[in-house]
Coordinates of C-alpha atoms in Angstrom, one line a residue:
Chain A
X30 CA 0.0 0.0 0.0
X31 CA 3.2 2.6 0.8
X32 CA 4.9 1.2 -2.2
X33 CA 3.6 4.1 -4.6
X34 CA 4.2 6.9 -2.2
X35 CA 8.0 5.6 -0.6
X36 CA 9.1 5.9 -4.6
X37 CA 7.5 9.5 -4.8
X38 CA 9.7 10.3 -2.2
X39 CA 12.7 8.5 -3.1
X40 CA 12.3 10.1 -6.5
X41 CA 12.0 13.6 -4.8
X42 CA 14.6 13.0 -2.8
X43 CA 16.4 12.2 -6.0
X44 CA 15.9 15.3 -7.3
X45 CA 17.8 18.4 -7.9
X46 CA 15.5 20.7 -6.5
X47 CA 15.9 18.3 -2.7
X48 CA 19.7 18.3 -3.6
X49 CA 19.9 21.7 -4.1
X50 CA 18.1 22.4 -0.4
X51 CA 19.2 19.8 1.3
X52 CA 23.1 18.9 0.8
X53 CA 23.5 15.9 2.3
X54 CA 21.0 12.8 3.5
X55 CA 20.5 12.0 7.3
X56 CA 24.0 12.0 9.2
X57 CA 24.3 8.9 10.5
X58 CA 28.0 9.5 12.1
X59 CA 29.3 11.8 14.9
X60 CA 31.3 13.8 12.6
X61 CA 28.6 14.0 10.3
X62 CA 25.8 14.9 13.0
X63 CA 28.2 17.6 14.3
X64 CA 28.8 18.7 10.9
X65 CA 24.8 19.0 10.1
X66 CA 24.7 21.5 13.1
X67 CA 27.8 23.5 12.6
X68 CA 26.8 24.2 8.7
X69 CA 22.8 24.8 9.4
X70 CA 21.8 28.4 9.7
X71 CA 19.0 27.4 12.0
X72 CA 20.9 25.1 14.1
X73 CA 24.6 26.5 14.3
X74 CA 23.7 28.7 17.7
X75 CA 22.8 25.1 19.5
X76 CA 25.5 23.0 21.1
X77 CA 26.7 20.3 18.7
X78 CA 26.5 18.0 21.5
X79 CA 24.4 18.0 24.7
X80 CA 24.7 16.3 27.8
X81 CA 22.8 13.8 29.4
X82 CA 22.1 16.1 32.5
X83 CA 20.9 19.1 30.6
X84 CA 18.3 17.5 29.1
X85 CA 16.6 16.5 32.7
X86 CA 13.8 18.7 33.0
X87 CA 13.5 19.1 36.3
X88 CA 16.6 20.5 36.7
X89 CA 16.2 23.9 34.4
X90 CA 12.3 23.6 34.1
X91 CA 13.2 24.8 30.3
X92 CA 12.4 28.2 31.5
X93 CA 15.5 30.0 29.6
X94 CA 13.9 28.1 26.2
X95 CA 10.1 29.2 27.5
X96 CA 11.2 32.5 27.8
X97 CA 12.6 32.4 24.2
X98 CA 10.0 30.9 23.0
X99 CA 7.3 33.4 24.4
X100 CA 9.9 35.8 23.0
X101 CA 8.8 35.0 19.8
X102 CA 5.0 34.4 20.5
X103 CA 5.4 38.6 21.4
X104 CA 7.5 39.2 18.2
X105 CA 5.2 37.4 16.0
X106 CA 1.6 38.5 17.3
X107 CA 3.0 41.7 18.1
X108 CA 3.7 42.7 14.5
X109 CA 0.5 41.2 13.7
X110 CA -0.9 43.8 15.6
X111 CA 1.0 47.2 14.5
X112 CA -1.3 46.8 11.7
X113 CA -4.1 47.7 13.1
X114 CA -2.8 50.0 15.8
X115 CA -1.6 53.9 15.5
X116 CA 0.1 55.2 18.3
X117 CA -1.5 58.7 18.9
X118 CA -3.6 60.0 21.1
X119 CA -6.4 60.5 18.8
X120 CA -7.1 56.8 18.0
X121 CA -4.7 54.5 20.4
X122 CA -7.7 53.9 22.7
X123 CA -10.2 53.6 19.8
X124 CA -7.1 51.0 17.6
X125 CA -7.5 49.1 20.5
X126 CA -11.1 48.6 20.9
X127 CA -11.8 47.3 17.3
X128 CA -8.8 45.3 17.8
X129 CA -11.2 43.2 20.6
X130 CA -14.4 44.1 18.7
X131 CA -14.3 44.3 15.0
X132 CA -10.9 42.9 13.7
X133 CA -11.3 39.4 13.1
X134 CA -8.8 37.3 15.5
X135 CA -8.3 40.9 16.8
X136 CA -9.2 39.9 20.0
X137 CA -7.4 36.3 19.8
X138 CA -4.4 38.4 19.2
X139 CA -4.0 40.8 21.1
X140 CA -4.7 38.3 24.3
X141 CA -2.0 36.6 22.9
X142 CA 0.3 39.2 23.1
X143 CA -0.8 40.0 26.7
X144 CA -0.6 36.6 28.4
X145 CA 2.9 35.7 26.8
X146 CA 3.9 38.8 28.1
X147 CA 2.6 38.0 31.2
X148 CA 4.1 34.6 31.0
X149 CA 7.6 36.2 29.9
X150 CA 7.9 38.1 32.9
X151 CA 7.2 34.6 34.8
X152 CA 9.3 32.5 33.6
X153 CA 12.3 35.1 32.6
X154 CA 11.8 35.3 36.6
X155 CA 11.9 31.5 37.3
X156 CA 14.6 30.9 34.7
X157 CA 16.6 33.9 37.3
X158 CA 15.8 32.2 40.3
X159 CA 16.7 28.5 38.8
X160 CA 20.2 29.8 37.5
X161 CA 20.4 31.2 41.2
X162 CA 19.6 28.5 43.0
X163 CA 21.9 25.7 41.3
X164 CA 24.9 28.2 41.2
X165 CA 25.0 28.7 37.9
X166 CA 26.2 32.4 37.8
X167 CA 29.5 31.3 39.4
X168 CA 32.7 31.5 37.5
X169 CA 33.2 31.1 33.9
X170 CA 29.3 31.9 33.9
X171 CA 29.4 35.4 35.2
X172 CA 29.4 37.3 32.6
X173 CA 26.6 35.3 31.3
X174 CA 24.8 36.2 34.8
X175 CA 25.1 39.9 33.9
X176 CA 24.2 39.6 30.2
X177 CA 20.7 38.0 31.8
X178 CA 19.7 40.7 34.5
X179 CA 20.4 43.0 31.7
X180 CA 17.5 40.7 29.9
X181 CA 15.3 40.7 32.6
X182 CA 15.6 44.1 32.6
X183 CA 14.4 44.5 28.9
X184 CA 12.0 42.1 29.8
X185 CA 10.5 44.8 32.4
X186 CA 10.8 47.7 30.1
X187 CA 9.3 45.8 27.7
X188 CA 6.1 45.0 29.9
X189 CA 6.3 48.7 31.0
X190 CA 6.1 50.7 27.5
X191 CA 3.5 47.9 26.3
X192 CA 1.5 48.7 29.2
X193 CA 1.1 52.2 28.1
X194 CA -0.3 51.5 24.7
X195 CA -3.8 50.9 25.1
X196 CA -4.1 54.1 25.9
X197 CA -6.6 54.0 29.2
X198 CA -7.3 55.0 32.6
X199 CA -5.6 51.9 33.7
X200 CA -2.2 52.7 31.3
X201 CA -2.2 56.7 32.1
X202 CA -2.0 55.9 36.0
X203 CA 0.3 53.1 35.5
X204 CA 2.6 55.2 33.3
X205 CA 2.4 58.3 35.3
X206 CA 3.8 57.3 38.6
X207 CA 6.3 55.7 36.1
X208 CA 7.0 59.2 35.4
X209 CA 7.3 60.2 39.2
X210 CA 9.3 57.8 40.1
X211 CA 11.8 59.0 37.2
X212 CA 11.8 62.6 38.7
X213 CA 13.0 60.8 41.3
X214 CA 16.4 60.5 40.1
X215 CA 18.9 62.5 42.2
X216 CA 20.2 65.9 40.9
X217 CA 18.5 65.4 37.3
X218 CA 14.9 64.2 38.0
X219 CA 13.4 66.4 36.1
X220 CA 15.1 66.4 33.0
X221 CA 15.8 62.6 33.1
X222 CA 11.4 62.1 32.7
X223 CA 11.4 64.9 30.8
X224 CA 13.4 63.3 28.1
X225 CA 12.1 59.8 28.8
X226 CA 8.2 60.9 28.3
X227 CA 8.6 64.2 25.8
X228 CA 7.1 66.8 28.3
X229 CA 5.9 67.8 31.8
X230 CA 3.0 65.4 31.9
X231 CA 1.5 62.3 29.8
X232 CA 1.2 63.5 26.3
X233 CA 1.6 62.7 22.4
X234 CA 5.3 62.3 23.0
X235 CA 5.2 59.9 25.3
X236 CA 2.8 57.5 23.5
X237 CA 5.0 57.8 20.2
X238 CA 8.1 57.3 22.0
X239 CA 6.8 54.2 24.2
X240 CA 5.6 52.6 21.0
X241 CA 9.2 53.2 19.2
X242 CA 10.6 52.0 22.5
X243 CA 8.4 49.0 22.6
X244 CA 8.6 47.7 18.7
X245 CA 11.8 48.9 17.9
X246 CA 14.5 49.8 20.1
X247 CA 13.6 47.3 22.5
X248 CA 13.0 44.0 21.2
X249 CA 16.3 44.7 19.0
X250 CA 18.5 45.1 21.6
X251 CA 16.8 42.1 23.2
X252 CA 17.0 40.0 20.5
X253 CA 20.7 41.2 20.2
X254 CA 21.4 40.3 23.6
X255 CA 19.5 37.0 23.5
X256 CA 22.1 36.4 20.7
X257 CA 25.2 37.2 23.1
X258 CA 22.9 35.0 26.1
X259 CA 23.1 31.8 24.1
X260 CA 26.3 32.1 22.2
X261 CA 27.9 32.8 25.6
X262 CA 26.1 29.4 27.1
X263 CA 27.9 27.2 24.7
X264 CA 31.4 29.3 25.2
X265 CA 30.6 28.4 28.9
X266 CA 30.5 25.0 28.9
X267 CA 27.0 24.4 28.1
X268 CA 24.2 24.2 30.7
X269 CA 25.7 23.5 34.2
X270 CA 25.3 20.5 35.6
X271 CA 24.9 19.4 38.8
X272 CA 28.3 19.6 41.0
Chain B
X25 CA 24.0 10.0 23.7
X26 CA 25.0 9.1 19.9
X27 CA 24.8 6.1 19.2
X28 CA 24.8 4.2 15.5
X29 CA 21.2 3.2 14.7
X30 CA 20.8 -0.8 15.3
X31 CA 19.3 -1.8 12.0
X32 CA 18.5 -5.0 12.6
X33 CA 15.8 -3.7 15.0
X34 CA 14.3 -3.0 11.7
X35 CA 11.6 -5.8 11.6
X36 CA 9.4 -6.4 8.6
X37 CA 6.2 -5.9 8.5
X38 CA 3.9 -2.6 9.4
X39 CA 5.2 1.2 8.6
X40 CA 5.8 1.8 12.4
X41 CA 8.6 -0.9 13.2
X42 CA 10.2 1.0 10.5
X43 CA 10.4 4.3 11.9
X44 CA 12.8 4.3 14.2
X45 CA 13.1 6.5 17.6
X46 CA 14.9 9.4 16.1
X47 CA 12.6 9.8 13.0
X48 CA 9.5 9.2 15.3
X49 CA 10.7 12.5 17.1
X50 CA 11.6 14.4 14.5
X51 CA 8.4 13.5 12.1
X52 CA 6.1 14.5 15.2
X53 CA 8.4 17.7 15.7
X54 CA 7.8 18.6 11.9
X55 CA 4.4 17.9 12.3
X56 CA 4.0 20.2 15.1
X57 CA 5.7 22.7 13.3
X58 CA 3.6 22.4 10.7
X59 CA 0.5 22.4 12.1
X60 CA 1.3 25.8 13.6
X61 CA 2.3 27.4 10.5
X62 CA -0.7 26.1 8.7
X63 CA -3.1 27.6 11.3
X64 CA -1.3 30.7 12.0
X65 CA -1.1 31.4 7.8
X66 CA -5.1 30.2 8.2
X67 CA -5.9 32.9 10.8
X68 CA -3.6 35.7 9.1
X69 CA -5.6 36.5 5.5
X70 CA -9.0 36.8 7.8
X71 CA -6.8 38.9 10.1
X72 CA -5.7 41.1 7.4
X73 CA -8.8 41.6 6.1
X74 CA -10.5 45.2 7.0
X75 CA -13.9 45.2 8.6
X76 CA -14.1 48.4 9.1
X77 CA -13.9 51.0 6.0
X78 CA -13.0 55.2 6.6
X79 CA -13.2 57.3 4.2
X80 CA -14.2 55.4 0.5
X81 CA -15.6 52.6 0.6
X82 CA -17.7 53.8 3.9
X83 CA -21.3 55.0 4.0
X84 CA -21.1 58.2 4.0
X85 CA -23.1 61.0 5.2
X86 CA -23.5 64.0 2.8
X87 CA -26.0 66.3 5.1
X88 CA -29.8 67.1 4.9
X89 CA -31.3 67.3 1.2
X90 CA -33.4 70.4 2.5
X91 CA -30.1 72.6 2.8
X92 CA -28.2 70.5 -0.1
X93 CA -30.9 71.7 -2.1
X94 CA -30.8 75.3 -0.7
X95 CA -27.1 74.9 -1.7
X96 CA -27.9 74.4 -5.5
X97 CA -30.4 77.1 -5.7
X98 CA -28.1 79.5 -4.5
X99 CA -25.0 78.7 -6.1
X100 CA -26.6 77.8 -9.7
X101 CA -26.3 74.0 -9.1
X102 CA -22.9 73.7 -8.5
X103 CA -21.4 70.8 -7.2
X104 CA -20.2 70.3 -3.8
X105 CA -17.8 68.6 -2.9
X106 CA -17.4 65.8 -0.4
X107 CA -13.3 65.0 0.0
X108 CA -13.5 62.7 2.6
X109 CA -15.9 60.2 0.3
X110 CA -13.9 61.5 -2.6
X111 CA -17.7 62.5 -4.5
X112 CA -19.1 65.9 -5.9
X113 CA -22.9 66.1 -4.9
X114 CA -24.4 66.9 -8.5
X115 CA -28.0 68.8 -9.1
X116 CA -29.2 65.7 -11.9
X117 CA -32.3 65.7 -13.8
X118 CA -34.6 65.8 -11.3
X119 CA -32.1 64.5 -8.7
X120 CA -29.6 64.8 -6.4
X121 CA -26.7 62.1 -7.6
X122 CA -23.2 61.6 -6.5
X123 CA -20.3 61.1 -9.0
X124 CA -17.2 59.0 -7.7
X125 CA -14.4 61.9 -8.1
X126 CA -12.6 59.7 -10.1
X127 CA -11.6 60.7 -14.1
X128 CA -12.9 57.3 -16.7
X129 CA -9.7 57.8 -18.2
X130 CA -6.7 57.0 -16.1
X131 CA -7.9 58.0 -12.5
X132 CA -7.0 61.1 -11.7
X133 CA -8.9 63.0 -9.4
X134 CA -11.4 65.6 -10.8
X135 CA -11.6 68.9 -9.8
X136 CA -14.6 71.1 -10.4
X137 CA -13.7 74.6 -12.5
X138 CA -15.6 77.0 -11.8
X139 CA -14.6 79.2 -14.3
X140 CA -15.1 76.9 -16.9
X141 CA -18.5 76.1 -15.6
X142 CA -17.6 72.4 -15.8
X143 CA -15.1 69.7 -14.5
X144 CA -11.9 69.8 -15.9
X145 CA -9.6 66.7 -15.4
X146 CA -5.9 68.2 -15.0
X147 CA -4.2 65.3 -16.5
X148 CA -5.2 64.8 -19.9
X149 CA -8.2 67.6 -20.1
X150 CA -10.7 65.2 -19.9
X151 CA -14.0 67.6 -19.7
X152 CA -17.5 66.7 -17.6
X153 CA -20.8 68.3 -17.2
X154 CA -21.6 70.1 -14.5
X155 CA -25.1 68.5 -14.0
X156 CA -24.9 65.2 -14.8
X157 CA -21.0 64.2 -14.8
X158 CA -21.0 62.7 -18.6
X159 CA -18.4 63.3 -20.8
X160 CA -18.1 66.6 -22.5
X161 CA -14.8 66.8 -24.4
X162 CA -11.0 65.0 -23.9
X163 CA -9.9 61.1 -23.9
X164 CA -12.5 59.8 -21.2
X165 CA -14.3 56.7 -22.4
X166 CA -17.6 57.3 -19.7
X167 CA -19.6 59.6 -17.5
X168 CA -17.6 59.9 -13.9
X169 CA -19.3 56.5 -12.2
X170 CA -22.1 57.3 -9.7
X171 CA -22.4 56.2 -6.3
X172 CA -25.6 55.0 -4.8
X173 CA -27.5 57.4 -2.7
X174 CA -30.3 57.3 -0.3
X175 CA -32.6 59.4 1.3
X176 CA -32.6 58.6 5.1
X177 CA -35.2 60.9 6.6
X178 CA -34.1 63.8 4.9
X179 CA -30.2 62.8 5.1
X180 CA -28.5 62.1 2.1
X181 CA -26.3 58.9 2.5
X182 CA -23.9 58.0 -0.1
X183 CA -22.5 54.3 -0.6
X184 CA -19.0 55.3 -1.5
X185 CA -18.2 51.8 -2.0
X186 CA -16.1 51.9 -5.5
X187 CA -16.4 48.3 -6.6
X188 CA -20.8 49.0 -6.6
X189 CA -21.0 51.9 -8.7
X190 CA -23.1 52.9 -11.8
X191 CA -21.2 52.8 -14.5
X192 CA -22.9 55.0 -17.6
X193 CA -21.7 53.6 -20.6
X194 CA -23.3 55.4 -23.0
X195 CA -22.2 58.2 -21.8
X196 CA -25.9 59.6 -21.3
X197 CA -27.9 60.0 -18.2
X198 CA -30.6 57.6 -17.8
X199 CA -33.5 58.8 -15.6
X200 CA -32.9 55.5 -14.3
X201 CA -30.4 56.5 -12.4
X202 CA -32.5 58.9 -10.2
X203 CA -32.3 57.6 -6.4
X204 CA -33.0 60.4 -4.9
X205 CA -35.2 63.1 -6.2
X206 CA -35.0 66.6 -5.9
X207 CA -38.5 67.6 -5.2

């Protein structure tokens, strides 16, 4: 009965076209397997090789990867939604409401986007707390260590210029002792919120410069510094294992 | 750990001895994959599609037919334009019509001359009447298309949509056409 369709595929996979994409068939040797992974564009920030400890879930709870991976859900379904949102203070509120009421998957969507970044906080969080707890930040990781409170850093400014967005009660309050607790920089408190926010109060400027903040500057140096994050890992010694 | 596959695991008989651990995981990790990009590519065209029209395409209000009408008498019928639906209100036969602001020829918008006492397309000097928006002189093939109005207790509404629009090929204007009278 899978006689027919097994030629197909041998006969596709035969092909120049599946030649031209894919170089070379399954490696079935170390060398080769290592090779697949070093010459893959997708795969060649992974570690060639993993160790039997690191894959035990219970001892990272894959929260680094969950964080990543809700990285992306906010990337992609973020995007999504800067096409139906326009950061002013004419129709921010109003974008927002036809996102959950007339846009189809509007709603869908944009819930998306504000329960991973919920869960990103979380698990960015547990991910801190998990490196903490099995002594992972100790030397050669420390550098590593730093380069991740910087991302859970992003990960709150992130959160915080999102939250302002929307454009409502709940967002101007939110955002405003935001800016209070800026003025509360020593010596230059004032002109620190003043250049943050783009006035003396909540304004225009500060919802256009939250939004470039939130879709531009900020998820690219995230994304640069989950780069660095990962790259460093492997340059580490991998995942740490138990001592 | 890598080990070498044990091939003579490989029993005959049934699809599923032959798919060995590895491939199992990676043909259910494809699959997964897969499944995702097909529904997120699903849920993006519906996603993508506007609901909700401004400007053309919209219903558009075009104000009360009492004071439209005023508007003709005292300006000698001429037309009045409506930029946000991209229409010029126009004092028909016996009706008040709108005409999609839109040149037959190439699509240029039309303005309305008023020293010429007509509407003069900039591009190519395509020329229409000032009362009922057929073709008067230049390279136009058509009367400027008219959208369909109604009369909503005394409120003009006009259905900007472009793609429903009568189109007056014969260049002539057909009493037919009258939705909205002007008595």
């Amino acid at each position: 009965m899978l006689d027919i369709p097994l030629q197909v595929w041998e006969r596709v996979k035969a092909g120049v076209l599946w030649k031209s994409l894919f170089r070379h068939g399954y490696p079935d040797s170390r060398k080769n397997q290592s090779l697949a992974v070093f010459t893959n564009v997708f795969l060649h920030l992974h570690p060639v090789k993993v160790r039997r400890h690191a894959l035990a879930i219970p001892y990272t709870w894959c929260m680094g990867g969950l964080s990543f991976f809700l990285f992306l859900v906010l990337t992609l379904t973020g995007t999504l939604l800067m096409f139906y949102y326009r950061p002013t203070t004419e129709w921010a509120y109003s974008d927002i409401k036809d996102l959950e009421t007339v846009v189809i998957f509007g709603q869908l969507l944009r819930n998306m986007h504000r329960w991973a970044a919920h869960g990103m906080v979380i698990t960015v969080f547990l991910h801190m707390i998990r490196v903490f707890y099995t002594g992972s930040y100790k030397p050669p990781r420390e550098f590593n260590w730093v380069v991740g409170t910087l991302l859970f850093f992003f990960t709150i400014l992130l959160s915080y210029t999102g939250y302002l967005l929307p454009w409502d009660q709940l967002a101007l309050w939110a955002v405003t002792v935001g800016y209070e607790i800026a003025r509360a920089t020593p010596a230059v408190g004032d002109e620190v919120s003043f250049l943050l926010f783009g006035g003396y109060q909540l304004g225009p400027n500060a919802l256009l410069r939250f939004y470039v903040l939130h879709v531009v500057a900020l998820p690219l140096a995230t994304g640069f510094l989950i780069a660095i994050h990962f790259w460093r890992i492997r340059k580490d010694g991998g995942i740490s294992g138990p001592l | 750990m890598i080990r070498p596959h044990d091939d003579t695991s490989v029993a005959a008989g049934g699809l599923l001895s032959r798919v060995k651990r590895r491939q199992l995981l990676r043909i259910g990790f494809l699959t997964a994959t897969l499944l995702a990009v097909t529904e997120f590519s699903a849920a993006l065209l519906p996603f993508l599609w506007v609901l909700k029209i401004e400007g053309l395409g919209a219903k558009i209000p075009a104000g009360k037919k009492a004071d439209i009408l005023t508007k003709f008498q005292a300006s000698k019928d001429e037309p009045i334009l409506n930029t946000e639906g991209r229409f010029f209100l126009i004092h028909a036969p016996g009706a008040i019509a709108a005409a999609y602001r839109k040149c037959t020829h190439l699509g240029c918008t039309v303005p309305w001359n008023k020293t010429e006492d007509q509407f003069h397309c900039p591009c190519h000097g395509s020329l229409y009447d000032k009362h009922t928006a057929v073709v008067i002189g230049g390279p136009a093939p058509r009367g400027l298309d008219l959208f369909h109005v109604t009369d909503v207790n005394g409120a003009i509404v006009v259905d900007t949509n472009p793609l429903n629009v009568l189109k007056r090929e014969n260049n002539k204007w057909n009493p037919a056409h009258v939705e909205v009278p002007d008595a």
